Each structure stands twice: as structure tokens, then as C-alpha cells.
Short mmCIF file of N, CA and C in Angstrom, two decimals:
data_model
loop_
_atom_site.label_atom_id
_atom_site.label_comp_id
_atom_site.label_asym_id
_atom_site.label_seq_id
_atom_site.Cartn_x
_atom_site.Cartn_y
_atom_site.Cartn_z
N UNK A 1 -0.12 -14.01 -12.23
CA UNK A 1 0.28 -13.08 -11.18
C UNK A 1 -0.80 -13.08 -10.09
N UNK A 2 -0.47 -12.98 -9.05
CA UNK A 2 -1.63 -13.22 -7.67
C UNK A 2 -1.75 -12.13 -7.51
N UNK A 3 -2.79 -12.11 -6.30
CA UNK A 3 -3.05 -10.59 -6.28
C UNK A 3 -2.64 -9.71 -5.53
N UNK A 4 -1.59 -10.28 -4.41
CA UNK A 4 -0.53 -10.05 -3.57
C UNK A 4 0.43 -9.03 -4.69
N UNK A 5 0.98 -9.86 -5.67
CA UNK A 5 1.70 -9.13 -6.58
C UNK A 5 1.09 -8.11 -7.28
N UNK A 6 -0.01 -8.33 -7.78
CA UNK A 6 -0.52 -7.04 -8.37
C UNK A 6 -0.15 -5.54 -7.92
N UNK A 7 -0.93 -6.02 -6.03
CA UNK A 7 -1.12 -4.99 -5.32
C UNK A 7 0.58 -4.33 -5.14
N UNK A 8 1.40 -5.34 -4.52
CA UNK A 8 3.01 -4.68 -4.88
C UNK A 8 3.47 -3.98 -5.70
N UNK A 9 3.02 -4.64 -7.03
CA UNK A 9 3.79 -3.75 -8.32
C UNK A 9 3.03 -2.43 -8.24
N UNK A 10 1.73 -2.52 -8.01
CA UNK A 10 0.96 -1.39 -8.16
C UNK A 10 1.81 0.21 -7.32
N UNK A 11 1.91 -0.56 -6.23
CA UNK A 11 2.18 0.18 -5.04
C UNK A 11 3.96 0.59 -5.59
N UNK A 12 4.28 -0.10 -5.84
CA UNK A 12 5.25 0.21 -6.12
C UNK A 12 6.14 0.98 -7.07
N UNK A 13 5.42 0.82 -8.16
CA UNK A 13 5.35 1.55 -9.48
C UNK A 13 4.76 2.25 -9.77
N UNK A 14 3.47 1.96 -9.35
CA UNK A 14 2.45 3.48 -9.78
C UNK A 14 2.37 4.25 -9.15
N UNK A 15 2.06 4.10 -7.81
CA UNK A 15 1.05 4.85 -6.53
C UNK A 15 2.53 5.54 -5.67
N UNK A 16 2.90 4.59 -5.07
CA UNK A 16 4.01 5.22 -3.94
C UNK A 16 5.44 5.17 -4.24
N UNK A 17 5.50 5.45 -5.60
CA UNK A 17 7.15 5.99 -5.90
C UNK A 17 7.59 7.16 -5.13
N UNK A 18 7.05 7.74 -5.07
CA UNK A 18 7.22 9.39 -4.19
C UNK A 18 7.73 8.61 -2.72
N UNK A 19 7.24 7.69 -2.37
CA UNK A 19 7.92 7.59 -0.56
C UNK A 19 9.19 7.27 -1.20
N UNK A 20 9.84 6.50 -1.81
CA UNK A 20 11.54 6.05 -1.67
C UNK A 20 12.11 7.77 -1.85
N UNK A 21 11.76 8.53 -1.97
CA UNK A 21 12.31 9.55 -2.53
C UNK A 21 12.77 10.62 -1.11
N UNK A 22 11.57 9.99 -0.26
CA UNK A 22 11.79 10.50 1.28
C UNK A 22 12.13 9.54 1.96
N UNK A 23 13.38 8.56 1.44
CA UNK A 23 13.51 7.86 2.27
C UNK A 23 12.36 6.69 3.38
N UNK A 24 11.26 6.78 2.52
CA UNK A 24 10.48 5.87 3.26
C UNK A 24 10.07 4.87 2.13
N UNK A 25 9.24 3.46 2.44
CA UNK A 25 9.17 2.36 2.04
C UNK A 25 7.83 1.85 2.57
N UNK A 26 7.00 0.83 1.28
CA UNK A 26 5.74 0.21 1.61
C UNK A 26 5.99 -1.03 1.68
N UNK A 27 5.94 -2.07 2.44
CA UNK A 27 5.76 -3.49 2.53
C UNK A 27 4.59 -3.86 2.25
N UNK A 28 4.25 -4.82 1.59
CA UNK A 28 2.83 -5.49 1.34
C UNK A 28 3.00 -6.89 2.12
N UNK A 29 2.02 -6.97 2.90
CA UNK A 29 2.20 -8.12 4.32
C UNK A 29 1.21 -9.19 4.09
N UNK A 30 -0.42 -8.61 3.68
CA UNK A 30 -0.47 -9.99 2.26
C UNK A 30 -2.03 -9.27 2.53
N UNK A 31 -2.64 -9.81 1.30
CA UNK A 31 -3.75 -9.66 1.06
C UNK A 31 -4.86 -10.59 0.97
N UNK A 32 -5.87 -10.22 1.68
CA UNK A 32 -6.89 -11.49 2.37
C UNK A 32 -8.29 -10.71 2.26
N UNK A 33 -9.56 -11.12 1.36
CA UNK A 33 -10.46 -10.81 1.57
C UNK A 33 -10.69 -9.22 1.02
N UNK A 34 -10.11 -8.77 -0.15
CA UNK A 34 -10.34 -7.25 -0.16
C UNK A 34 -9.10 -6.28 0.70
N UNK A 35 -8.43 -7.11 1.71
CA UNK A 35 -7.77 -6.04 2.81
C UNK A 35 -6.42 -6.12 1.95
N UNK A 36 -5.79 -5.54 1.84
CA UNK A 36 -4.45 -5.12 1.84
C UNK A 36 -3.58 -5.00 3.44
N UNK A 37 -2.83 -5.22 3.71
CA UNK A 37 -2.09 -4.82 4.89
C UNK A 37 -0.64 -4.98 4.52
N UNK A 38 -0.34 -3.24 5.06
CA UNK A 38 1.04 -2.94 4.35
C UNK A 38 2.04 -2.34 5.87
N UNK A 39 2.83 -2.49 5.85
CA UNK A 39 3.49 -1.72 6.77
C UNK A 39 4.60 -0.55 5.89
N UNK A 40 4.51 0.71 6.38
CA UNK A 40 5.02 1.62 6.02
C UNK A 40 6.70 1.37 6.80
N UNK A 41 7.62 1.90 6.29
CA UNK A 41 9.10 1.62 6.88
C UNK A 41 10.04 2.98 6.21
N UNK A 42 10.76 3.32 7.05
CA UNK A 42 11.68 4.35 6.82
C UNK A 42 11.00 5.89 7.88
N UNK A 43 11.12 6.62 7.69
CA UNK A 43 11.29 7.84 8.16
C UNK A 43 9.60 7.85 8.97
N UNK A 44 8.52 7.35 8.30
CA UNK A 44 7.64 7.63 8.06
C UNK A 44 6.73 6.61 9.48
N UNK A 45 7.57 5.54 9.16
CA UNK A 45 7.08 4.46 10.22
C UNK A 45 6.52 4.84 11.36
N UNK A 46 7.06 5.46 11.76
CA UNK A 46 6.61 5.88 13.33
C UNK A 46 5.88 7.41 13.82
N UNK A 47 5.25 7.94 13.00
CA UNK A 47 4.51 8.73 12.76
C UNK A 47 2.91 8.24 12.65
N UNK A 48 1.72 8.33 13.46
CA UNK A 48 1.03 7.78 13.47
C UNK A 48 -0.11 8.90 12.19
N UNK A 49 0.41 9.86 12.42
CA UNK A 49 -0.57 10.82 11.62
C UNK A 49 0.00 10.59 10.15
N UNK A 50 1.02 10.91 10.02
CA UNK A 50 1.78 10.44 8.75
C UNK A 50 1.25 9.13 8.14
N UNK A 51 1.07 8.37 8.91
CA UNK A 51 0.90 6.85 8.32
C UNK A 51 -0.37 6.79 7.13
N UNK A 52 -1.74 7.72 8.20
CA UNK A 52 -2.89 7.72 7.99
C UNK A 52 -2.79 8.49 6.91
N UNK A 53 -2.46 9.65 6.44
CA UNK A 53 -2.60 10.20 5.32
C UNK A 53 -1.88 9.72 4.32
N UNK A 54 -0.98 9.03 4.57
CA UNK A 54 -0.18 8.52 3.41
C UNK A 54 -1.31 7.13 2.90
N UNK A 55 -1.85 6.32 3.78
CA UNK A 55 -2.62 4.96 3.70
C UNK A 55 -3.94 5.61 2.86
N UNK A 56 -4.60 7.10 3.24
CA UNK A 56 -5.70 7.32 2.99
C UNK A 56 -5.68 7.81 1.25
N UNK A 57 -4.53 8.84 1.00
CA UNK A 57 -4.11 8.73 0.06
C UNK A 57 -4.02 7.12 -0.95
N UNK A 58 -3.01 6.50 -0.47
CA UNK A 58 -2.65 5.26 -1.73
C UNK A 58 -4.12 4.80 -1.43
N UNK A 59 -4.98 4.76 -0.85
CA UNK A 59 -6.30 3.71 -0.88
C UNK A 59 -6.80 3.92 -2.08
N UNK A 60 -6.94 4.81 -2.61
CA UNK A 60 -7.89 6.08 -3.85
C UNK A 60 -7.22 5.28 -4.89
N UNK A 61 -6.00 5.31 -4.92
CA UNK A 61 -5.48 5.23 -6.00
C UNK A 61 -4.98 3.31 -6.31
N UNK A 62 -5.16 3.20 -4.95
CA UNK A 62 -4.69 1.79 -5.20
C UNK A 62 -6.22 0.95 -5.65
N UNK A 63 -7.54 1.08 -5.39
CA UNK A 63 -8.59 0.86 -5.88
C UNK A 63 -8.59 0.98 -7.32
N UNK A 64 -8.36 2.06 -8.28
CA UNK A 64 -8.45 1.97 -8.96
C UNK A 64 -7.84 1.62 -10.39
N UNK A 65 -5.91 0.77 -9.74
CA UNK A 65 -5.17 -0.06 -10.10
C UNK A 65 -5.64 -1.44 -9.53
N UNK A 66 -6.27 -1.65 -8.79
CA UNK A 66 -6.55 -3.16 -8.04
C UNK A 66 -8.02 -2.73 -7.43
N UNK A 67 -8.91 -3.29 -8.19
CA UNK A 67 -10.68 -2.85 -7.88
C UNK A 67 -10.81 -4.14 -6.62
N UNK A 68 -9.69 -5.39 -7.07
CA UNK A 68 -10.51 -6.31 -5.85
C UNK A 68 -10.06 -5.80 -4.36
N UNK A 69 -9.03 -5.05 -4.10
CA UNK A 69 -8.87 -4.04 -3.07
C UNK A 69 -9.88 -3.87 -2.34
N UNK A 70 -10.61 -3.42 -1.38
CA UNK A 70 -11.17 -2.58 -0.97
C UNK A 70 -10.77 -1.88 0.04
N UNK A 71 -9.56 -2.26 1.21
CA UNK A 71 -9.38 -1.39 1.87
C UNK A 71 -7.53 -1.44 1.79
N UNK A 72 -7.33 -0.50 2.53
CA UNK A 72 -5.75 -0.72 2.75
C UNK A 72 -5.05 -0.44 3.97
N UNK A 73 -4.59 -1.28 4.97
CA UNK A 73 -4.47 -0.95 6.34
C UNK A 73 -2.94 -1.20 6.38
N UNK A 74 -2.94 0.44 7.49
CA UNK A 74 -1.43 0.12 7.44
C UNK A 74 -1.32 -1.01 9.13
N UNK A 75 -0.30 -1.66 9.10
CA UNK A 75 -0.04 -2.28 10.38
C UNK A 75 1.36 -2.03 11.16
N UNK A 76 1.37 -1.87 11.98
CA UNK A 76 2.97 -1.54 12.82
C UNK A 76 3.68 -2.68 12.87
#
């Protein structure tokens, strides 16, 4: 499993089940060097404050499902 996938399943299963529930969605856009870059989609997308607390949140938690992580940026 790469670590692209890791970070997906992670995100997906562990960390940000709660967004499908509001109608919003995480894309994982690929992972390079520690970065994560995800784009947020659904309700949530276009909310710039929203984005940040939702990104600042999963960071915490996505570190400590995926340690080679280190950051997690959302991108538009």
C-alpha cells in the first residue's frame, strides 16, 4: 500500500467520516515529501474559514494514523 493510500483510507475511515454526513468530501491530490494536499468538496469547499479548521483539525489526527505526514494542505 503507498502512502497516498494510507493517507486516503486514513482520511477516510478514521479521521473525516463526519464530513460525508454534512454533505461534504476530502480528495487526496497526492502526497510528496511529508505534504499531504487534499481538496475539500461539497458544502464546505468554498468557505475559506471552514476549510482551515476542518484541515487544522484532521492534521492532529491524521499524524498520528500516518507519522510520515507532516503537514496537510488544503488546495482549491
Amino acid at each position: 500500500m503507498t502512502l497516498r493510500d494510507r493517507v486516503e483510507q486514513s482520511l477516510k475511515y478514521d479521521i473525516a467520516p463526519a464530513l460525508l454526513l454534512d454533505g461534504n468530501g476530502i480528495e487526496v491530490l497526492e502526497v510528496v515529501n511529508g505534504i499531504a494536499s487534499v481538496r475539500l468538496t461539497g458544502v464546505c469547499a468554498g468557505c475559506p474559514a471552514t476549510i482551515m479548521t476542518v484541515i487544522a483539525s484532521l492534521e492532529d489526527e491524521l499524524r498520528k494514523k500516518v507519522p510520515e505526514v507532516e503537514i496537510l494542505e488544503a488546495v482549491p
